[in-house]
PDB file of C-alpha atoms in Angstrom:
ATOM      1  CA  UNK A 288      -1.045 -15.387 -17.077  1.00 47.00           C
ATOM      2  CA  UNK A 289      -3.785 -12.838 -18.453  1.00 45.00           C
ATOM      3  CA  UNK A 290      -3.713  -9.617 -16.601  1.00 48.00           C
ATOM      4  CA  UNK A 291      -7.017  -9.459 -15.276  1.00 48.00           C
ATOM      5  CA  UNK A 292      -6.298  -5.551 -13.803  1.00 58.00           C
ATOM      6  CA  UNK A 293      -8.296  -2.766 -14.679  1.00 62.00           C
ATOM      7  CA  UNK A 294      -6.615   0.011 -17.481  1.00 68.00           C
ATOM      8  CA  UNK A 295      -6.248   3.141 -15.936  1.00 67.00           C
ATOM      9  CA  UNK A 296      -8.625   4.572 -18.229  1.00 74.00           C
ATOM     10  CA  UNK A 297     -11.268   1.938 -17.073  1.00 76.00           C
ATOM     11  CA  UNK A 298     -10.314   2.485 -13.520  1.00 74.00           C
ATOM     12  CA  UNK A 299     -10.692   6.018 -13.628  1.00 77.00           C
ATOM     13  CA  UNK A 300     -13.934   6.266 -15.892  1.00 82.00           C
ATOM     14  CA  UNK A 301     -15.606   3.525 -12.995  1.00 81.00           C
ATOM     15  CA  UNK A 302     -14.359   5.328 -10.416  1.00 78.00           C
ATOM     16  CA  UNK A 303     -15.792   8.824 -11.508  1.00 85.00           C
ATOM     17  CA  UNK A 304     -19.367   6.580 -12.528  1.00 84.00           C
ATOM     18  CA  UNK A 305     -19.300   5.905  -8.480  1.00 80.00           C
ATOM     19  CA  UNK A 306     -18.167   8.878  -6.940  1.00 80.00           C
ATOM     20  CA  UNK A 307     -21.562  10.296  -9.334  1.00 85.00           C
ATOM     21  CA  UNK A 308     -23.533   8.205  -7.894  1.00 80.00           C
ATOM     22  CA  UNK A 309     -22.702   8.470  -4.164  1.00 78.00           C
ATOM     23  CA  UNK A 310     -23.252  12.083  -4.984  1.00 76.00           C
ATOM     24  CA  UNK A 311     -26.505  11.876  -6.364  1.00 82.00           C
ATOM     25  CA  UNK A 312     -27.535   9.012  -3.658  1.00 78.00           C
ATOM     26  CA  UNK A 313     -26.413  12.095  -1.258  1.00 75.00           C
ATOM     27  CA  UNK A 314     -28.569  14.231  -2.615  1.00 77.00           C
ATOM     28  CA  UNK A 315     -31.631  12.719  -3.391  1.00 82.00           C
ATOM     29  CA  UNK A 316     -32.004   9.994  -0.712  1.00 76.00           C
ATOM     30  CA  UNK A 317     -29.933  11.071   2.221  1.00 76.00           C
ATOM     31  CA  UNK A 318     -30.947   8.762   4.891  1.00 73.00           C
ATOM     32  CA  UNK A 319     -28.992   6.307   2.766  1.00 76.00           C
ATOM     33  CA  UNK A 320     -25.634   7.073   4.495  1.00 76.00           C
ATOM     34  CA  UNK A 321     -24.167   3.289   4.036  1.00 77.00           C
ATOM     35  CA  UNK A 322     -25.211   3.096   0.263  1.00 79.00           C
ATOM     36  CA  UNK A 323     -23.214   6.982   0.330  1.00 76.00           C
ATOM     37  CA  UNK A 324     -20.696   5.714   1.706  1.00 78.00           C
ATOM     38  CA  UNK A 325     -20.128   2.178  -0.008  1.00 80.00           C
ATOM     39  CA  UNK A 326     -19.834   4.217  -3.124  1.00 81.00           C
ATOM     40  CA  UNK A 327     -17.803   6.610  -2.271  1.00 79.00           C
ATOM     41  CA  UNK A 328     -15.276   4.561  -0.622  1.00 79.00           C
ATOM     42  CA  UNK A 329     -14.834   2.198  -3.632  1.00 80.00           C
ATOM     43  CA  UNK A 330     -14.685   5.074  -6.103  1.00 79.00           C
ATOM     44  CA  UNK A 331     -11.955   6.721  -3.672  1.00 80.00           C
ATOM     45  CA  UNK A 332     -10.208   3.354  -4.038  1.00 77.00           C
ATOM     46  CA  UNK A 333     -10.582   2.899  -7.540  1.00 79.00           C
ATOM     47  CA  UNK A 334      -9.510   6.525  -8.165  1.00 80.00           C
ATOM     48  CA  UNK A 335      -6.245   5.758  -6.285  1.00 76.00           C
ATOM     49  CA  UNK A 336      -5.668   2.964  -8.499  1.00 75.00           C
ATOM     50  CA  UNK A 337      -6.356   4.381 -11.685  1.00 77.00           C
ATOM     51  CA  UNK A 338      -3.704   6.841 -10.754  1.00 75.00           C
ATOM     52  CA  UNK A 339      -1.436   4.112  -9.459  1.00 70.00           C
ATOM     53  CA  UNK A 340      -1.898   2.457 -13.243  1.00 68.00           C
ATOM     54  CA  UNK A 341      -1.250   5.739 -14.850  1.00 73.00           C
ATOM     55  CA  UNK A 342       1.656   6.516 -13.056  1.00 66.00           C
ATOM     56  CA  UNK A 343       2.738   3.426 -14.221  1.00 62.00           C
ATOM     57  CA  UNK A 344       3.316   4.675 -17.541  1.00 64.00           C
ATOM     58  CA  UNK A 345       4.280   7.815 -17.028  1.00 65.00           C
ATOM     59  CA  UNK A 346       8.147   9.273 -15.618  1.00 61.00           C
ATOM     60  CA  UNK A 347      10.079  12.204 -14.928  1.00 53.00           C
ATOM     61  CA  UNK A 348      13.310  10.215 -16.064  1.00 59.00           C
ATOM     62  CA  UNK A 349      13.975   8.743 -19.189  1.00 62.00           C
ATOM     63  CA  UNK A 350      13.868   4.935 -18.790  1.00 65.00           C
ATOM     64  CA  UNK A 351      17.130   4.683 -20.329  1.00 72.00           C
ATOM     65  CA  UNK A 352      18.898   4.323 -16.950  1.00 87.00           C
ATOM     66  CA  UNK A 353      16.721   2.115 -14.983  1.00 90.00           C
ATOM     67  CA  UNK A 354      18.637  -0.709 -15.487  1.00 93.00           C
ATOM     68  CA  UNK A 355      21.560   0.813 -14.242  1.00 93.00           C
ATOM     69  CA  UNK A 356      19.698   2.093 -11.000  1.00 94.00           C
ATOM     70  CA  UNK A 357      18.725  -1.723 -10.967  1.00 95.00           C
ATOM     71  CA  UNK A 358      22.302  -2.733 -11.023  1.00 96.00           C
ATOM     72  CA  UNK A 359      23.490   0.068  -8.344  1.00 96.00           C
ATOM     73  CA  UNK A 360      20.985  -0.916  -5.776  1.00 97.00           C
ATOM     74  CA  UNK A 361      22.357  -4.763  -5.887  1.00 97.00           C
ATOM     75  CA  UNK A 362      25.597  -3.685  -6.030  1.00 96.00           C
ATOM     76  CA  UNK A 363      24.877  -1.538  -3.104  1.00 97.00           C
ATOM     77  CA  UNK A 364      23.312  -4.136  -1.015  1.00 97.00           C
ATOM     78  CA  UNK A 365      25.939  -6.660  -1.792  1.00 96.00           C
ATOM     79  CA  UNK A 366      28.514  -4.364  -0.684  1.00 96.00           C
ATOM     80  CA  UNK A 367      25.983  -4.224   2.588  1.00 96.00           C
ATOM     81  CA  UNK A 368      26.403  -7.490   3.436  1.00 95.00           C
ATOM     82  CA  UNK A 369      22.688  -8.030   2.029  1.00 95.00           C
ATOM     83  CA  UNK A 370      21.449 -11.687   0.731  1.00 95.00           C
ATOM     84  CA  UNK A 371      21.664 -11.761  -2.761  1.00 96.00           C
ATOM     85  CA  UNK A 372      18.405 -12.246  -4.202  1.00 96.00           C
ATOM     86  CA  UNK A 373      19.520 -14.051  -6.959  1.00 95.00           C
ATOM     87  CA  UNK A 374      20.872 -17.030  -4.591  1.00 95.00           C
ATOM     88  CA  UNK A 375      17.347 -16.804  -3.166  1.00 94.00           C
ATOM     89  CA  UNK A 376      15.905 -17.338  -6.626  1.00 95.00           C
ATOM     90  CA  UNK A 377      18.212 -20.320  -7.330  1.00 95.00           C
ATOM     91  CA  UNK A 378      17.135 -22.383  -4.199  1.00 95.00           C
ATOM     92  CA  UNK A 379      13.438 -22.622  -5.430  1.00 95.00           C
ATOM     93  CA  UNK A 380      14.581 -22.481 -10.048  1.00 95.00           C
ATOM     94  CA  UNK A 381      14.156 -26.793  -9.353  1.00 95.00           C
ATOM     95  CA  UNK A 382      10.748 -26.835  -7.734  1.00 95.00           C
ATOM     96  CA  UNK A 383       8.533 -25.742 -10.837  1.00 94.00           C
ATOM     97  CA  UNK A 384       5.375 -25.721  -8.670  1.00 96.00           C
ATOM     98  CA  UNK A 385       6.476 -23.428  -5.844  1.00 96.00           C
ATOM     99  CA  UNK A 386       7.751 -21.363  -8.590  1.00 95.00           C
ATOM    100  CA  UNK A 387       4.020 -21.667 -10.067  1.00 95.00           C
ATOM    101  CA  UNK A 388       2.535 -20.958  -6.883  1.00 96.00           C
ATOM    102  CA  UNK A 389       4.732 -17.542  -6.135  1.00 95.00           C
ATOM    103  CA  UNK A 390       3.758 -16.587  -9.408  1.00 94.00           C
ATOM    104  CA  UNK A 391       0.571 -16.307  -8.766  1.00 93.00           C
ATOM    105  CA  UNK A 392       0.694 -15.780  -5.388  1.00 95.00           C
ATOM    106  CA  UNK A 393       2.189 -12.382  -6.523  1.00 93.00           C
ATOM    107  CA  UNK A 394      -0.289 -11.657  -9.577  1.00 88.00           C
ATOM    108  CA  UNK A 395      -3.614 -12.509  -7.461  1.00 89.00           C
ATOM    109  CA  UNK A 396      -3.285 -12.179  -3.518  1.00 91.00           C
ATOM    110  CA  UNK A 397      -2.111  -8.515  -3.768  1.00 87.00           C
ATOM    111  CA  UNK A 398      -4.742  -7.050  -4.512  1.00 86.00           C
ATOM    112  CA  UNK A 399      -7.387  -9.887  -2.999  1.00 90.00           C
ATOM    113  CA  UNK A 400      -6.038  -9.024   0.422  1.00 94.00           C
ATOM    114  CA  UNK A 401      -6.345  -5.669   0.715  1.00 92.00           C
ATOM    115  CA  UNK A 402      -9.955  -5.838  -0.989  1.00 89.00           C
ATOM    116  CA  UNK A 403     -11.057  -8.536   1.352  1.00 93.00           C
ATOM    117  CA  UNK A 404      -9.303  -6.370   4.556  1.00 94.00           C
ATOM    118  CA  UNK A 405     -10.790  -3.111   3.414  1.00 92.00           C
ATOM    119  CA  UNK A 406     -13.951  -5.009   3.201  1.00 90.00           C
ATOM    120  CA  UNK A 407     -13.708  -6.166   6.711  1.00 93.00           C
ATOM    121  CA  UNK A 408     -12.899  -3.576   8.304  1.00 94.00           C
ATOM    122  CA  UNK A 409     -15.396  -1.078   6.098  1.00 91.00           C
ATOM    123  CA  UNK A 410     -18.133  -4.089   6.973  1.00 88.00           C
ATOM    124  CA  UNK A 411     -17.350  -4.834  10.355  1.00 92.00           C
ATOM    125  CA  UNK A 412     -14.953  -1.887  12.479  1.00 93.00           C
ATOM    126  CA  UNK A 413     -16.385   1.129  10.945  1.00 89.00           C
ATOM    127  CA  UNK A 414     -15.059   3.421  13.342  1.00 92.00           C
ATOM    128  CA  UNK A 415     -11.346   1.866  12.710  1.00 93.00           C
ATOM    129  CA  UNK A 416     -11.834   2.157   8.343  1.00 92.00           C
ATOM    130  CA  UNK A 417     -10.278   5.957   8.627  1.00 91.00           C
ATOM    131  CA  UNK A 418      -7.708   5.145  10.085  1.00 93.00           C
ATOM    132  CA  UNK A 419      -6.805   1.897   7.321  1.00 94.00           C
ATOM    133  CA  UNK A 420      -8.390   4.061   4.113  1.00 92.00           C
ATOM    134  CA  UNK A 421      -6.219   7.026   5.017  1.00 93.00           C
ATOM    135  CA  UNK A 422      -2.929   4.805   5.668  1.00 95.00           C
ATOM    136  CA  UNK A 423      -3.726   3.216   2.228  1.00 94.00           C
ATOM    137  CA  UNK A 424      -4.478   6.618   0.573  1.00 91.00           C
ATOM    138  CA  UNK A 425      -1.126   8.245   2.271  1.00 94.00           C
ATOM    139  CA  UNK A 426       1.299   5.260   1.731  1.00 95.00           C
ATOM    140  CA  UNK A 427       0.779   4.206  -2.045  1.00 91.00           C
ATOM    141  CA  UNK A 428       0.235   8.153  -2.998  1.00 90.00           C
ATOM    142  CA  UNK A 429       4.248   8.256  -1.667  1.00 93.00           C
ATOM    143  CA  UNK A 430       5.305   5.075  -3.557  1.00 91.00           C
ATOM    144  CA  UNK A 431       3.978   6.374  -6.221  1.00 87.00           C
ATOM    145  CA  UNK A 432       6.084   9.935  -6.031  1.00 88.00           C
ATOM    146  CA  UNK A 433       9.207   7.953  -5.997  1.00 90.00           C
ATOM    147  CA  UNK A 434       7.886   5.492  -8.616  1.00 85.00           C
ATOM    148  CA  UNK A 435       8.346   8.583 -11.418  1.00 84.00           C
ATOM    149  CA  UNK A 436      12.350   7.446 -11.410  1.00 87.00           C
ATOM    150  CA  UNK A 437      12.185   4.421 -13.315  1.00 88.00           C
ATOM    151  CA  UNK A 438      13.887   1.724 -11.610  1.00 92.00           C
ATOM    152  CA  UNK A 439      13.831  -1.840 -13.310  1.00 92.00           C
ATOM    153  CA  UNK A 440      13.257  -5.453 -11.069  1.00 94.00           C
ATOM    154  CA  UNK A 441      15.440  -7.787 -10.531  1.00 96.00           C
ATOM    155  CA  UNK A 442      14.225 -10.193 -13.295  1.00 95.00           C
ATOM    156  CA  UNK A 443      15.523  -7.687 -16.150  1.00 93.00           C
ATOM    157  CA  UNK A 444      19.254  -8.204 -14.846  1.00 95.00           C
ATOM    158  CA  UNK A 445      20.271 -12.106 -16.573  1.00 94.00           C
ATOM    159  CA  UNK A 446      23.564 -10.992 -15.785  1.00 93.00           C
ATOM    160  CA  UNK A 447      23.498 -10.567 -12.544  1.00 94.00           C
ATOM    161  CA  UNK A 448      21.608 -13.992 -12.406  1.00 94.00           C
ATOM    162  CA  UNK A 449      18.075 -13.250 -12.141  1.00 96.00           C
ATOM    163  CA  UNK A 450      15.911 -15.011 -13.988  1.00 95.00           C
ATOM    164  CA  UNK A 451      12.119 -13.629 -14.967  1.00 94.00           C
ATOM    165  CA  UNK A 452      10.241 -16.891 -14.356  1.00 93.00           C
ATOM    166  CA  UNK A 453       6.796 -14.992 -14.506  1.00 91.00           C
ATOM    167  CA  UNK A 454       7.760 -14.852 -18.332  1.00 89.00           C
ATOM    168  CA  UNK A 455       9.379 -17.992 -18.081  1.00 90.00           C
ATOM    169  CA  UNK A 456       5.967 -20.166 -17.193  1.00 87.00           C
ATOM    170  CA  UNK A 457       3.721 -18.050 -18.910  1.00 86.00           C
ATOM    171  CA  UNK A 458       2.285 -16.242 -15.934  1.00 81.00           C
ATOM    172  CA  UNK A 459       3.754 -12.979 -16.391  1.00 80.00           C
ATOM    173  CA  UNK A 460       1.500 -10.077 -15.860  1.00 76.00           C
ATOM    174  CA  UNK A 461       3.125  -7.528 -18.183  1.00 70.00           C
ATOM    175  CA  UNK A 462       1.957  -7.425 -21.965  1.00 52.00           C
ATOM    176  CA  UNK A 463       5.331  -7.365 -23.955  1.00 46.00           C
ATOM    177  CA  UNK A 464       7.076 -10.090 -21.862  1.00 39.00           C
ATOM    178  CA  UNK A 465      10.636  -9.743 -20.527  1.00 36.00           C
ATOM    179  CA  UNK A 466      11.667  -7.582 -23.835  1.00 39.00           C
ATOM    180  CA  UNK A 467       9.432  -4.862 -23.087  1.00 41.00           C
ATOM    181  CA  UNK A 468      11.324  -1.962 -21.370  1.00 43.00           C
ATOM    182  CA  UNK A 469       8.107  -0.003 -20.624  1.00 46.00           C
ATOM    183  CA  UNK A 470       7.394   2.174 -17.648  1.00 43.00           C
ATOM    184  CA  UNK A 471       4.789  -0.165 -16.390  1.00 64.00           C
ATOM    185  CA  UNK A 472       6.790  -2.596 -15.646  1.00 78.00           C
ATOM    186  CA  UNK A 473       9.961   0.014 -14.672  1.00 83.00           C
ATOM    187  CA  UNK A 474       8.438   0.975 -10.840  1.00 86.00           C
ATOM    188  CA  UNK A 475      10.200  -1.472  -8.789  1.00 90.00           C
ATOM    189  CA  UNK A 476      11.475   1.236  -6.146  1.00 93.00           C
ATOM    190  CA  UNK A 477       9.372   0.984  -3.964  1.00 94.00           C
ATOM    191  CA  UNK A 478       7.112  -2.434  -3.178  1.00 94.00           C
ATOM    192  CA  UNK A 479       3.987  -1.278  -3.081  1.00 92.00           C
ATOM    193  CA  UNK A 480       3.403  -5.578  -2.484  1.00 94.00           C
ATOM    194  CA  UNK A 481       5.627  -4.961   0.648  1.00 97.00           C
ATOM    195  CA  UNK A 482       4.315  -1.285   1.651  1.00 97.00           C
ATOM    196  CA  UNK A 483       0.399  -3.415   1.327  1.00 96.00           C
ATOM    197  CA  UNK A 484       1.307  -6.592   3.069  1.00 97.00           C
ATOM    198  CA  UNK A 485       3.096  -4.937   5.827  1.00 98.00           C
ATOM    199  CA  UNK A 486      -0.232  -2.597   6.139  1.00 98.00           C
ATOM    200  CA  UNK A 487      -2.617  -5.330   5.815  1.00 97.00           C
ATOM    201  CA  UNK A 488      -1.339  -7.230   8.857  1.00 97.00           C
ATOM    202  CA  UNK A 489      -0.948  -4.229  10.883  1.00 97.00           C
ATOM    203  CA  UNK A 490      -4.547  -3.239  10.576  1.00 97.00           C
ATOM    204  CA  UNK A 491      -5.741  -6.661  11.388  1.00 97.00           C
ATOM    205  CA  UNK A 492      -3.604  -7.417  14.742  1.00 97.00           C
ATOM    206  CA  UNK A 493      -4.686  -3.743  15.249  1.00 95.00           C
ATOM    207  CA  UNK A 494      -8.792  -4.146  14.397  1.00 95.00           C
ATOM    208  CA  UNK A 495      -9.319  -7.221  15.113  1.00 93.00           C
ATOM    209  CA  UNK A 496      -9.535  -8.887  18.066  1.00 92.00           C
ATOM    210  CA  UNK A 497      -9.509 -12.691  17.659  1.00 92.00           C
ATOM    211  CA  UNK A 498      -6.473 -14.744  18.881  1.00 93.00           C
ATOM    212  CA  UNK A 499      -6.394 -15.733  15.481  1.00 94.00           C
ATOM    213  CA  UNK A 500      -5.293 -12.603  13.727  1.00 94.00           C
ATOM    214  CA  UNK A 501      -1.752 -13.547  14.211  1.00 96.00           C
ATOM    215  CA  UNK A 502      -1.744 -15.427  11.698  1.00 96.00           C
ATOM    216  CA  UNK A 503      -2.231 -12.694   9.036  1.00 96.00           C
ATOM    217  CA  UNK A 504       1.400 -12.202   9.891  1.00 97.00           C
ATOM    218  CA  UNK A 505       2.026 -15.238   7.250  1.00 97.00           C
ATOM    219  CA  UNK A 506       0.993 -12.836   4.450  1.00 97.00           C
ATOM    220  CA  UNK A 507       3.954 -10.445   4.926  1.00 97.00           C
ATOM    221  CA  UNK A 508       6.788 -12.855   5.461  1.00 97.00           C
ATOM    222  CA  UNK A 509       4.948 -15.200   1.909  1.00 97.00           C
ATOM    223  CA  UNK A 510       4.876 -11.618   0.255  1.00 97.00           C
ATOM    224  CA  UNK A 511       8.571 -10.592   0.808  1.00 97.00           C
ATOM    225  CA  UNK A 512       9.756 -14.272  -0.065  1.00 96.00           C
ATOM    226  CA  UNK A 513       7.764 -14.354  -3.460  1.00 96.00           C
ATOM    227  CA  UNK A 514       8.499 -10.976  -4.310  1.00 96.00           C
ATOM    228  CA  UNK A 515      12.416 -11.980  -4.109  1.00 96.00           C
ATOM    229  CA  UNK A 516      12.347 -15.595  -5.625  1.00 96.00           C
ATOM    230  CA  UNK A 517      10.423 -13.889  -8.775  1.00 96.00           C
ATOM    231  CA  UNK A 518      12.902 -11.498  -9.301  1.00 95.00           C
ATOM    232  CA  UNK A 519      10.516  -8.362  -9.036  1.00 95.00           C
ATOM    233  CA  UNK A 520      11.682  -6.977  -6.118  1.00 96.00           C
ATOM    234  CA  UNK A 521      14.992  -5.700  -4.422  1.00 97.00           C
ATOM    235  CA  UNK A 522      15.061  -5.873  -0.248  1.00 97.00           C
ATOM    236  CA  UNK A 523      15.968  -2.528  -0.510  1.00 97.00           C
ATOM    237  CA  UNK A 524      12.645  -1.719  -2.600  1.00 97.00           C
ATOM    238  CA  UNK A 525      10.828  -3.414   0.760  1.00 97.00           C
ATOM    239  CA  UNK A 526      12.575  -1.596   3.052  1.00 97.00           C
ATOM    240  CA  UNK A 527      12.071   1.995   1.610  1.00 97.00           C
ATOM    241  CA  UNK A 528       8.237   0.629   1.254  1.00 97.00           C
ATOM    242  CA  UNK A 529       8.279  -0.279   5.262  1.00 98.00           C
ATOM    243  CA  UNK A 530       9.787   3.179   6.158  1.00 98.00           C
ATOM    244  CA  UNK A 531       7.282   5.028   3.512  1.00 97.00           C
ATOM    245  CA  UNK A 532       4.456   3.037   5.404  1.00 97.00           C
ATOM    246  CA  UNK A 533       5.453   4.231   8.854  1.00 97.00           C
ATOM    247  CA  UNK A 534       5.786   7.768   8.161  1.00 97.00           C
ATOM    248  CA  UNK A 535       1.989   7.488   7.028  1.00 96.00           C
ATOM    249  CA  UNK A 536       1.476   6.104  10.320  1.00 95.00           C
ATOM    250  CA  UNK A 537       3.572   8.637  11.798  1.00 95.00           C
ATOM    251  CA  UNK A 538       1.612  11.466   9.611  1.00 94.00           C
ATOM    252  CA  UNK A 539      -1.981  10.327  10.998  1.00 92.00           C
ATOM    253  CA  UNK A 540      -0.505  10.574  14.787  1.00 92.00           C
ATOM    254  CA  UNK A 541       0.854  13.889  14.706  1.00 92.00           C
ATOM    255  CA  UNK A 542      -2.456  14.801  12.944  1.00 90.00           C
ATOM    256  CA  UNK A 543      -4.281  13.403  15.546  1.00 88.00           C
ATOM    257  CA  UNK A 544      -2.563  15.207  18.518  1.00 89.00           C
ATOM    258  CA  UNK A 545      -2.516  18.317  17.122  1.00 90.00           C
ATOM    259  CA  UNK A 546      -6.826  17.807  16.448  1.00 87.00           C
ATOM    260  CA  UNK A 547      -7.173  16.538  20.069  1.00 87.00           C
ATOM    261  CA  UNK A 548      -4.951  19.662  21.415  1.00 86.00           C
ATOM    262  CA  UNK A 549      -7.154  22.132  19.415  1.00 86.00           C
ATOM    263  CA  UNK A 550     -10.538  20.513  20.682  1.00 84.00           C
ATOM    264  CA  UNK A 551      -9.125  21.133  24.434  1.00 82.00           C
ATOM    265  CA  UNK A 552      -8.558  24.189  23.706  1.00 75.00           C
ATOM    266  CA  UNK A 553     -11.683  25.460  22.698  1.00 68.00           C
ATOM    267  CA  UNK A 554     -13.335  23.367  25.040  1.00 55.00           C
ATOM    268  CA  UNK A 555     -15.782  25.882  27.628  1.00 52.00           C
ATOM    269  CA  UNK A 556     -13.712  27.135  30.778  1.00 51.00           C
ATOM    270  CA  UNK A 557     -15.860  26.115  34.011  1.00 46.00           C
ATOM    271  CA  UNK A 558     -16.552  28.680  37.095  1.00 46.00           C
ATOM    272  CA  UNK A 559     -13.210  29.052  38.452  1.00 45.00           C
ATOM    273  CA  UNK A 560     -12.054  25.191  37.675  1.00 44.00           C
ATOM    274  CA  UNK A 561     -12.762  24.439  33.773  1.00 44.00           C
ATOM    275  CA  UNK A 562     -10.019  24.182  30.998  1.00 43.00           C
ATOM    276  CA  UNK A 563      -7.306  26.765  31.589  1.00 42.00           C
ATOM    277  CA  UNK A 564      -9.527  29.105  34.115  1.00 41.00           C
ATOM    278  CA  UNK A 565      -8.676  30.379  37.250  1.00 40.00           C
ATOM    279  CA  UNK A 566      -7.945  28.123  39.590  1.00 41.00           C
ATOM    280  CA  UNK A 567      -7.549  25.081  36.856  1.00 41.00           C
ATOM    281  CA  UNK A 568      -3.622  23.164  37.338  1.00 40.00           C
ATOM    282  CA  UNK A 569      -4.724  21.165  34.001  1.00 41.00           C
ATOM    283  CA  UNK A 570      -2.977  22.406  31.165  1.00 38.00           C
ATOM    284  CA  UNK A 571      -5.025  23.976  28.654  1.00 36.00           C
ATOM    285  CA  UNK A 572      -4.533  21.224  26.003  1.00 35.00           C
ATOM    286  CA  UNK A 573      -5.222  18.170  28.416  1.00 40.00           C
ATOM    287  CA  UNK A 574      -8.874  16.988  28.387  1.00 40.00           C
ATOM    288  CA  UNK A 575     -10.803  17.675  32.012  1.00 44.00           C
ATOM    289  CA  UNK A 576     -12.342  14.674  33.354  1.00 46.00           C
ATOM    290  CA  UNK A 577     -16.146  14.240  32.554  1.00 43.00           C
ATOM    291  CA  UNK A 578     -18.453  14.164  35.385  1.00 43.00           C
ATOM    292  CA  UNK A 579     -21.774  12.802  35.891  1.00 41.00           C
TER     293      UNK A 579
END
């Protein structure tokens, strides 16, 4: 499968061409605020994944040991009492189309998702894009810390039983193929696929408000399945993504308590009844009741 992806270099050089021109839009025709911020947005995004790309080839550690840290963490989950991947693989091997369609349910719907949700959301609950942009921002910034240690998917362990059928049907999305030990394709731990999935349907049941938003639950659970019957994911590179993901979510709350008690605070006291005066039971961080 051709990697349709943007190059870090291409990603970054776009990115900077947008972030320009939401600048200069700023400047020179201000009443413009959506056009501002349309740019600005997507060159935010597009910086984050140019970074995400370059990280990619990039590490701390030498690569030499990522297999190894491969083979500990199934070892480790065996020991666990963890499904072996590898038996998960073996169920679908027979059924050449669902292997086809994981494939390129993994190379494609990654990435469409979160555009499409982002667009949504950006299009639709602009009040509520904060709130999604940051979480995206916070979450793959901290996969991408732990992604310096090179850690190599499941599909580079044959003995083990893994098999790489990306490379295997042609639809592999890694120039060099299954031979290529390169850092690119060495940043397995964690899934940012599971980390975005998991954040994608959150944000929806969250935004939205149609019955029908359950059902972007569907994306997760196909996510987590194709990630393990392709061999490029560990459960325990899902799980560290899910935890990563809610201490984001945990970041932005505690953020947003401490910003709501320093508004109270300097909120004006009233004549012997406002925000912490004389007379006042209401703590001083506790809103007063608006009156009209």
């Amino acid at each position: 499968m051709q990697n349709l992806t943007l190059s870090w270099q291409s990603a970054g050089a776009t990115s900077a061409v947008l972030l320009g021109a939401s600048y200069a839009v700023h400047r020179t025709l201000p009443t413009r605020r959506n056009a501002v911020a349309v740019l600005r947005e997507a060159g935010t995004l597009l910086a984050l994944f140019a970074l995400w790309q370059l990280v990619g080839q990039l590490s701390l550690m030498s690569t030499d040991h990522a297999l190894d840290r491969a083979e500990w963490i199934h070892r480790t989950e065996l020991r666990l009492g963890l499904p072996d991947e590898a038996s998960w693989q073996r169920a679908v091997l027979p059924h050449s189309i669902l292997v086809r369609l994981a494939n390129y349910y993994y190379a494609s719907m990654h990435f469409a998702v979160m555009i499409a949700v982002l667009l949504w959301v950006f299009l639709r609950h602009r009040a509520r894009y904060p709130w999604v942009r940051t979480t995206v921002v916070l979450v793959t910034a901290a996969c991408l810390v732990i992604q310096f240690v090179p850690v190599a998917p499941p599909r580079m362990l044959p003995d083990s039983g893994f098999v790489d059928v990306a490379a295997q049907y042609g639809q592999s999305v890694y120039d060099g193929g299954i031979g290529g030990l390169r850092a690119d394709e060495l940043s397995a731990m964690p899934s940012v696929h599971v980390a975005w999935c998991v954040l994608v349907a959150v944000a929806v049941i969250r935004v939205g408000r149609s019955p029908w938003r359950w059902l972007i639950l569907l994306h997760p659970a196909l996510t987590v399945a194709v990630v393990v019957v392709t061999a490029n994911h560990f459960w325990a590179d899902g799980l560290v993504a899910v935890m990563l993901l809610l201490l984001a979510y945990a970041a932005q709350y505690g953020v947003g308590r401490l910003r709501e008690r320093r508004r109270s605070g300097r909120s004006p006291e009233g004549d012997g009844g406002g925000d912490g005066g004389e007379g006042s039971t209401r703590p001083s961080w506790q809103p007063q009741p608006t009156t009209r």
